[in-house]
mmCIF file of C-alpha atoms in Angstrom:
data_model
loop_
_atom_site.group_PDB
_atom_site.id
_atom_site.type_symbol
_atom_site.label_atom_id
_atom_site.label_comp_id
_atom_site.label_asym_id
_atom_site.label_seq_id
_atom_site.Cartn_x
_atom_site.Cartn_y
_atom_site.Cartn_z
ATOM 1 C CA UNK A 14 -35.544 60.591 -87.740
ATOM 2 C CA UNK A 15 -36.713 61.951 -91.385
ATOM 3 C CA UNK A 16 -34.962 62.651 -93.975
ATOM 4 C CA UNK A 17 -34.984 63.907 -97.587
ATOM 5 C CA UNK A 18 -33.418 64.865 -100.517
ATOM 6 C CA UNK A 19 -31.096 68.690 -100.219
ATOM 7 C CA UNK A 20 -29.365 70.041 -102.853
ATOM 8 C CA UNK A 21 -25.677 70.245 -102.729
ATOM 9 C CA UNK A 22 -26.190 74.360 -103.375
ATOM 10 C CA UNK A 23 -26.737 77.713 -101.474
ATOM 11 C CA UNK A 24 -30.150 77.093 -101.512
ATOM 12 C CA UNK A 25 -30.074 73.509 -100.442
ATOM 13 C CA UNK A 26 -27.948 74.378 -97.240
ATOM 14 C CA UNK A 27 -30.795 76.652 -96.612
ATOM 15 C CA UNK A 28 -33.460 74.221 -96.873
ATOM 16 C CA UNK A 29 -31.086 71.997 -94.431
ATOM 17 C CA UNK A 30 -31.372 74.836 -91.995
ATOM 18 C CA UNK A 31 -35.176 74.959 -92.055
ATOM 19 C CA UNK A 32 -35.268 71.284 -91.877
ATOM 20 C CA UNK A 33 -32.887 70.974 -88.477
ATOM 21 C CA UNK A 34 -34.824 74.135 -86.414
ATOM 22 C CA UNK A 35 -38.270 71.771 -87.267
ATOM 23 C CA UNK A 36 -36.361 68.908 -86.305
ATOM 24 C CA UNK A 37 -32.950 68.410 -84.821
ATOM 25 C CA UNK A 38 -32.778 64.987 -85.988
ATOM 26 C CA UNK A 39 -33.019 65.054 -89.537
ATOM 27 C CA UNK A 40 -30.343 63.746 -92.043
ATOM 28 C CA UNK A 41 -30.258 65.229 -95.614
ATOM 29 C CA UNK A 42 -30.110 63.068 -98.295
ATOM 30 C CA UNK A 43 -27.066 64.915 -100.481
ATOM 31 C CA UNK A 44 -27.439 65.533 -104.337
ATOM 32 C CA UNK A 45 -25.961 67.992 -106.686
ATOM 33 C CA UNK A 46 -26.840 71.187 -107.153
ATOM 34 C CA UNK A 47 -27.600 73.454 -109.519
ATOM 35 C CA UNK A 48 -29.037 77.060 -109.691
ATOM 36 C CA UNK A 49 -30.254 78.212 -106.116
ATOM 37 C CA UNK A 50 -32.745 80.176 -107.854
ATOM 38 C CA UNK A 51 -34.903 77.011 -108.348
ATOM 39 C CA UNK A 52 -35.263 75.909 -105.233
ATOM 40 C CA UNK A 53 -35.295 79.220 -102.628
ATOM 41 C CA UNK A 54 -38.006 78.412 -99.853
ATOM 42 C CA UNK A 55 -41.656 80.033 -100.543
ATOM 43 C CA UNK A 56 -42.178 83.107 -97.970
ATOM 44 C CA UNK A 57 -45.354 80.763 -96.735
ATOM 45 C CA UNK A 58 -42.706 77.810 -95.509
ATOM 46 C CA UNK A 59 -41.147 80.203 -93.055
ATOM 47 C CA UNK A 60 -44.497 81.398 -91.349
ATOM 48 C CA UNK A 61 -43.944 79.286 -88.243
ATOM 49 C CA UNK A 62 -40.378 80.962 -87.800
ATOM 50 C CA UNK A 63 -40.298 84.076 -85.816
ATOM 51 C CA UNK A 64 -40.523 87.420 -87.495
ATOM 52 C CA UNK A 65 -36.728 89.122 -86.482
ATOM 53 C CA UNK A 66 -35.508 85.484 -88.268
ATOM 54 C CA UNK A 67 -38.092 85.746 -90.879
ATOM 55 C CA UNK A 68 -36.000 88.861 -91.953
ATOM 56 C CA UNK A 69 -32.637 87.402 -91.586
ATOM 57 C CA UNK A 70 -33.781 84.298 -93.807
ATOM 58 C CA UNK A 71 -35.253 86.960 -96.764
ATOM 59 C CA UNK A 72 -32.153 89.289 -96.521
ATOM 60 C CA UNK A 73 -30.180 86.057 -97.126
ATOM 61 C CA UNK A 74 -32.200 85.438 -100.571
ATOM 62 C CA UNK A 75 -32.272 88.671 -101.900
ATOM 63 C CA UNK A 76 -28.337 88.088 -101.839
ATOM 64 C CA UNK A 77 -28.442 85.224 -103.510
ATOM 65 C CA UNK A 78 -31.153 86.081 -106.214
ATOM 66 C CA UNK A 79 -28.981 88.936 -107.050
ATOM 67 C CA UNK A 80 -27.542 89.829 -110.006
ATOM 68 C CA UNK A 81 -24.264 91.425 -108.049
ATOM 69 C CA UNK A 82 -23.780 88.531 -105.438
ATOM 70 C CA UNK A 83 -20.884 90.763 -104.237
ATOM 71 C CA UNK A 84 -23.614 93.341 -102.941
ATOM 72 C CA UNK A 85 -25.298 93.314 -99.327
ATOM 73 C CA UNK A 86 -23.850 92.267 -96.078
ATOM 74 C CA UNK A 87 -20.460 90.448 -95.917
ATOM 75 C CA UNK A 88 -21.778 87.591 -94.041
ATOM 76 C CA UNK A 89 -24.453 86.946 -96.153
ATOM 77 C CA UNK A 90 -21.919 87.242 -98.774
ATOM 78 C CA UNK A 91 -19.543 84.667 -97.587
ATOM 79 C CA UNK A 92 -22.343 82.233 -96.752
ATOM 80 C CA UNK A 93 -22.897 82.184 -100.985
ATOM 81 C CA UNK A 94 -19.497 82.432 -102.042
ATOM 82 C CA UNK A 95 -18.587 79.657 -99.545
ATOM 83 C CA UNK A 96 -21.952 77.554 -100.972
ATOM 84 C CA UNK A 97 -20.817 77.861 -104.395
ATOM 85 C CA UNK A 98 -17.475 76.792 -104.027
ATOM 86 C CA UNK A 99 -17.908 73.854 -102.603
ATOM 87 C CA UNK A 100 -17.037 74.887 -99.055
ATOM 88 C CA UNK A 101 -20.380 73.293 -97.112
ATOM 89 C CA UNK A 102 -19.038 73.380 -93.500
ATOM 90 C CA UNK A 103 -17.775 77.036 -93.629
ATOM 91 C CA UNK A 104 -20.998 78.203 -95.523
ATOM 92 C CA UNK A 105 -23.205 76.247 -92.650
ATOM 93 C CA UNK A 106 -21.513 77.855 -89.972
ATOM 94 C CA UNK A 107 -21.910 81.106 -91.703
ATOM 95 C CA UNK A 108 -25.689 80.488 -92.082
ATOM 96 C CA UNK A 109 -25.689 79.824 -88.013
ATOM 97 C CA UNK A 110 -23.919 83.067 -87.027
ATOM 98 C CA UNK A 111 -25.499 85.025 -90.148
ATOM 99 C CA UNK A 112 -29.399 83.881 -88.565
ATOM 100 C CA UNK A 113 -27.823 84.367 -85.045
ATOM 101 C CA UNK A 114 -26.588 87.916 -85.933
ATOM 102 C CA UNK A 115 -23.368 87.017 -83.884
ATOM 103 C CA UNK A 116 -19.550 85.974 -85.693
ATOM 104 C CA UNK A 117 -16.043 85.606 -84.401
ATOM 105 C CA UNK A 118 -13.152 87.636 -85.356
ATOM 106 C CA UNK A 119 -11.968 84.322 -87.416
ATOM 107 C CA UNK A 120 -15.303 83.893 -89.240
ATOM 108 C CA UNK A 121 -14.847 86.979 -90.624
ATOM 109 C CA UNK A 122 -11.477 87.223 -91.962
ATOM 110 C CA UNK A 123 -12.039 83.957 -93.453
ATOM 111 C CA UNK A 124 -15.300 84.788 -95.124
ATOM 112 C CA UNK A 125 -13.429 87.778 -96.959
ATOM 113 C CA UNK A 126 -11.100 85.768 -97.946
ATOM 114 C CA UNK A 127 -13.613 83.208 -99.381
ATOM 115 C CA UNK A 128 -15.547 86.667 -101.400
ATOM 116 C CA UNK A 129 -12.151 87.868 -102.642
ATOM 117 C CA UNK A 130 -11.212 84.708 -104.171
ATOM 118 C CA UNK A 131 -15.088 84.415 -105.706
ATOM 119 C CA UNK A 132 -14.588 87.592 -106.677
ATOM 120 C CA UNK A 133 -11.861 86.819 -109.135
ATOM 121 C CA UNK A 134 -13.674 83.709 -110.368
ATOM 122 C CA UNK A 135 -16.636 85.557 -111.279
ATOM 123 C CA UNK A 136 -14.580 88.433 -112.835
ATOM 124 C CA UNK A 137 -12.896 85.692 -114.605
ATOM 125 C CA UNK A 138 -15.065 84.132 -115.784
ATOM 126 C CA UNK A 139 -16.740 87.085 -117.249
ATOM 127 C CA UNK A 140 -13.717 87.786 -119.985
ATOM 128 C CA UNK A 141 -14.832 87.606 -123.777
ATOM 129 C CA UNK A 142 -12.814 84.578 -124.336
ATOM 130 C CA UNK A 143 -15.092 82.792 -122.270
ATOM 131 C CA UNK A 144 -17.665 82.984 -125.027
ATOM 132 C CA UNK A 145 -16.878 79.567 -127.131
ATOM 133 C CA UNK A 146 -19.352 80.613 -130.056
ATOM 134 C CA UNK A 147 -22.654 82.958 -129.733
ATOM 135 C CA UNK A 148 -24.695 82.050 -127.082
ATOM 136 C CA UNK A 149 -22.247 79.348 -125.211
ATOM 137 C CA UNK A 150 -19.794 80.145 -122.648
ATOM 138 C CA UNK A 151 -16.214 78.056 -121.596
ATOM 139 C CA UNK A 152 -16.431 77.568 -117.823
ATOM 140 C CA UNK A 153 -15.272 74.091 -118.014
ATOM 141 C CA UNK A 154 -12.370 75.131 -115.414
ATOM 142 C CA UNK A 155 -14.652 76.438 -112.987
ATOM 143 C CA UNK A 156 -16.950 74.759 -110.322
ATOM 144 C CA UNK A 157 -20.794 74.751 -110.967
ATOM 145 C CA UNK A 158 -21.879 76.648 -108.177
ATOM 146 C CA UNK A 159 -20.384 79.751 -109.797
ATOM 147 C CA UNK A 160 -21.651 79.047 -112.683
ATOM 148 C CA UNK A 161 -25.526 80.883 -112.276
ATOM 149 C CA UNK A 162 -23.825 84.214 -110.614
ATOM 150 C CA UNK A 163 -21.573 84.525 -113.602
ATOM 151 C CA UNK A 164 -24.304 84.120 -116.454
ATOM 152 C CA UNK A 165 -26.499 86.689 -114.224
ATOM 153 C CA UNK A 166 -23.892 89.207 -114.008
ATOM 154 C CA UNK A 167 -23.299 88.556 -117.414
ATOM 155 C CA UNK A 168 -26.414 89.359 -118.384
ATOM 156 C CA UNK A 169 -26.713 92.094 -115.988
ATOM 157 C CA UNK A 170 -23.632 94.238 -117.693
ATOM 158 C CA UNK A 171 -24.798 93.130 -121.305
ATOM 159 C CA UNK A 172 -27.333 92.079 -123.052
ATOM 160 C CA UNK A 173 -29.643 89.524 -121.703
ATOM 161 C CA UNK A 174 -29.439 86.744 -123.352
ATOM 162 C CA UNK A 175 -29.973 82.418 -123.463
ATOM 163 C CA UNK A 176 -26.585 80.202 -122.752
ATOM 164 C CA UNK A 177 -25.615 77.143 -123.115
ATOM 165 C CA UNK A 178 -22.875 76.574 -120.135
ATOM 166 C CA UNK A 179 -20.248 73.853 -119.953
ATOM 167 C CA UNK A 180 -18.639 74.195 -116.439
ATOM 168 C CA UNK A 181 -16.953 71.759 -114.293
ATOM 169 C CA UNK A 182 -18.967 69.723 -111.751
ATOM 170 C CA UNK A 183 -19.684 69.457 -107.692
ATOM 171 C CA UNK A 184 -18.205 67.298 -104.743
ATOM 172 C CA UNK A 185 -20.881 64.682 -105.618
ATOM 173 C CA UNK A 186 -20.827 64.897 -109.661
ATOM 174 C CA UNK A 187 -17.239 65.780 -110.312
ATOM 175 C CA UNK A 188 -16.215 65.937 -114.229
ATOM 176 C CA UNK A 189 -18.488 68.801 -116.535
ATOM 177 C CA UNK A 190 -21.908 70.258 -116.357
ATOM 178 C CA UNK A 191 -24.067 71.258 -119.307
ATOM 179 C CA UNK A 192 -26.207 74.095 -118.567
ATOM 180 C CA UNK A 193 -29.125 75.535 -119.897
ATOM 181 C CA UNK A 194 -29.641 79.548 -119.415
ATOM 182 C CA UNK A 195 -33.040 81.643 -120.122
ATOM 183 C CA UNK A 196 -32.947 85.015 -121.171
ATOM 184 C CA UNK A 197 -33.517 85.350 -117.392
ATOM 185 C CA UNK A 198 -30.926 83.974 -116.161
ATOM 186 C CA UNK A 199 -32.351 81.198 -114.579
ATOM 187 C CA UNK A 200 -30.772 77.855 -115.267
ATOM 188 C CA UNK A 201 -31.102 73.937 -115.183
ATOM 189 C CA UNK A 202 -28.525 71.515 -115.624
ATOM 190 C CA UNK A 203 -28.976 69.338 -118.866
ATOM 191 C CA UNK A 204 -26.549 67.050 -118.686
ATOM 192 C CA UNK A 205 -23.306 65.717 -116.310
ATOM 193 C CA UNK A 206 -20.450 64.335 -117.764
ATOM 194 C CA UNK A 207 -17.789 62.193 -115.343
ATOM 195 C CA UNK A 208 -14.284 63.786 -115.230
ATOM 196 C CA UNK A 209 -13.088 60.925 -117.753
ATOM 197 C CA UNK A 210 -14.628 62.081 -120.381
ATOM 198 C CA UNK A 211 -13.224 63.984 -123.357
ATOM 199 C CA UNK A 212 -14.884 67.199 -123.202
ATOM 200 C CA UNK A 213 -13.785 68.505 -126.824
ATOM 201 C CA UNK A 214 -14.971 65.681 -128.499
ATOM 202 C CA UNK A 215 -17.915 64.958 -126.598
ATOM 203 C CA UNK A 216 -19.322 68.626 -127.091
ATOM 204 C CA UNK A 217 -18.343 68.259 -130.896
ATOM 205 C CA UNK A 218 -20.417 65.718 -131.764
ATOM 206 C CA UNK A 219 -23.494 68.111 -130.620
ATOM 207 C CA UNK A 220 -22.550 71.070 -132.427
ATOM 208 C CA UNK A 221 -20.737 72.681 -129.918
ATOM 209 C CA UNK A 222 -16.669 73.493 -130.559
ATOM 210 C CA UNK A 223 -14.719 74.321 -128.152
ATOM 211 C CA UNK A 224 -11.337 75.734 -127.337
ATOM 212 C CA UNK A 225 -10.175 75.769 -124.015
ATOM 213 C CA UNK A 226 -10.706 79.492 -122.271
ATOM 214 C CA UNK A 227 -7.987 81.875 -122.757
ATOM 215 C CA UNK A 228 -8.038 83.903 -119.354
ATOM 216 C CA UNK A 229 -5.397 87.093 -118.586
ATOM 217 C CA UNK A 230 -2.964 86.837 -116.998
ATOM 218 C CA UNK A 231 -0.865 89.218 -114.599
ATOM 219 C CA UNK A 232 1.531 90.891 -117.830
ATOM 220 C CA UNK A 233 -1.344 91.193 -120.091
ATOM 221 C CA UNK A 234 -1.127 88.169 -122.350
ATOM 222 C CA UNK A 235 -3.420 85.545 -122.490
ATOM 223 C CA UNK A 236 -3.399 81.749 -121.609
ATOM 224 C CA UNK A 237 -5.124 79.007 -121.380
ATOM 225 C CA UNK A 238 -6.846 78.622 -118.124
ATOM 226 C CA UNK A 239 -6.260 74.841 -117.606
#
């Protein structure tokens, strides 16, 4: 049996994948994730693979190196929205029927239910108030496997730009993420914080003041999203 380190992220459960069709037996070693970007496969690690799943696996990335992770096939789609909410087993079994090209009935109503609701996390978090002070957004509410989509859409409907990101954490690293955006959108994670922490202060004493987000809500007004 081997095993080895796989990211808690979309492109972690992917790596998983590649790891169990080479050999059934392997056991990942689980820690956090952070932007899928940073760790997609190379095209030359899926040369042994045939070439109809080839296809499947680089249809699945250009989803989720997309700036509009709401584009392309819904499948695909629910494997990433399910990935970067923390829903593992429903985004593995969407990677097996997605490389399969077969899904149930029930796989699919779910997985649209899974988009819509990343859908309004990613709109949400795209409101001005989410911008703290230039160049650092508020997602302290949200999880952090949202948190690369919404600085690449971001930057896809404005102007491109660095971040600094504070965002809540993962299944394994619960409590709040600091990120660190380049003008490309790619990001790394700087710095985890555990849930006990006070996230006003701590961020004050680098510079960094912040209010909590003020998100819209159904009449119009805002509120804060905590």
């Amino acid at each position: 049996m081997t095993s080895r380190e796989i990211r808690l992220d979309a492109s972690g459960l992917l790596r998983l994948k590649l790891e169990k069709l080479a050999d059934s037996d392997f056991e990942p070693f689980w820690i956090s994730g952070s932007d899928p970007l940073t760790d997609i496969p190379a095209l030359s690690e899926l040369s042994h693979l045939s070439i109809p799943l080839q296809g499947r696996i680089l249809r699945l990335t250009e989803v989720i190196f997309s700036d509009n992770p709401l584009g392309g096939a819904w499948c695909a789609r629910g494997f990433v929205a399910a990935a970067s909410q923390g829903s593992v087993g429903f985004a593995n079994g969407l990677l097996d029927a997605w490389l399969a090209g077969r899904w149930s009935v029930t796989q699919e109503a779910r997985a649209r239910a899974v988009i819509r609701s990343f859908s309004k996390r990613l709109r949400n978090g795209l409101l001005a108030e989410r911008v703290a002070k230039r160049g650092v957004l508020n997602l302290s509410d949200l999880p952090a496997g949202i948190v690369p989509y919404i600085v690449r859409q971001r930057n896809c409907l404005r102007k491109r730009r660095e971040w600094v990101v504070i965002s809540g954490g993962d299944r394994l690293s619960p409590g709040f993420w600091k990120w660190y955006f380049d003008e490309d959108g790619i990001g790394e994670v700087i710095e985890r914080q555990t849930p006990t922490c006070n996230l006003i202060e701590s961020f004050d004493e680098i510079g960094i003041h912040l209010n909590h987000p003020r998100v819209a809500s159904s009449n119009g007004h805002l509120h804060p999203a905590r």
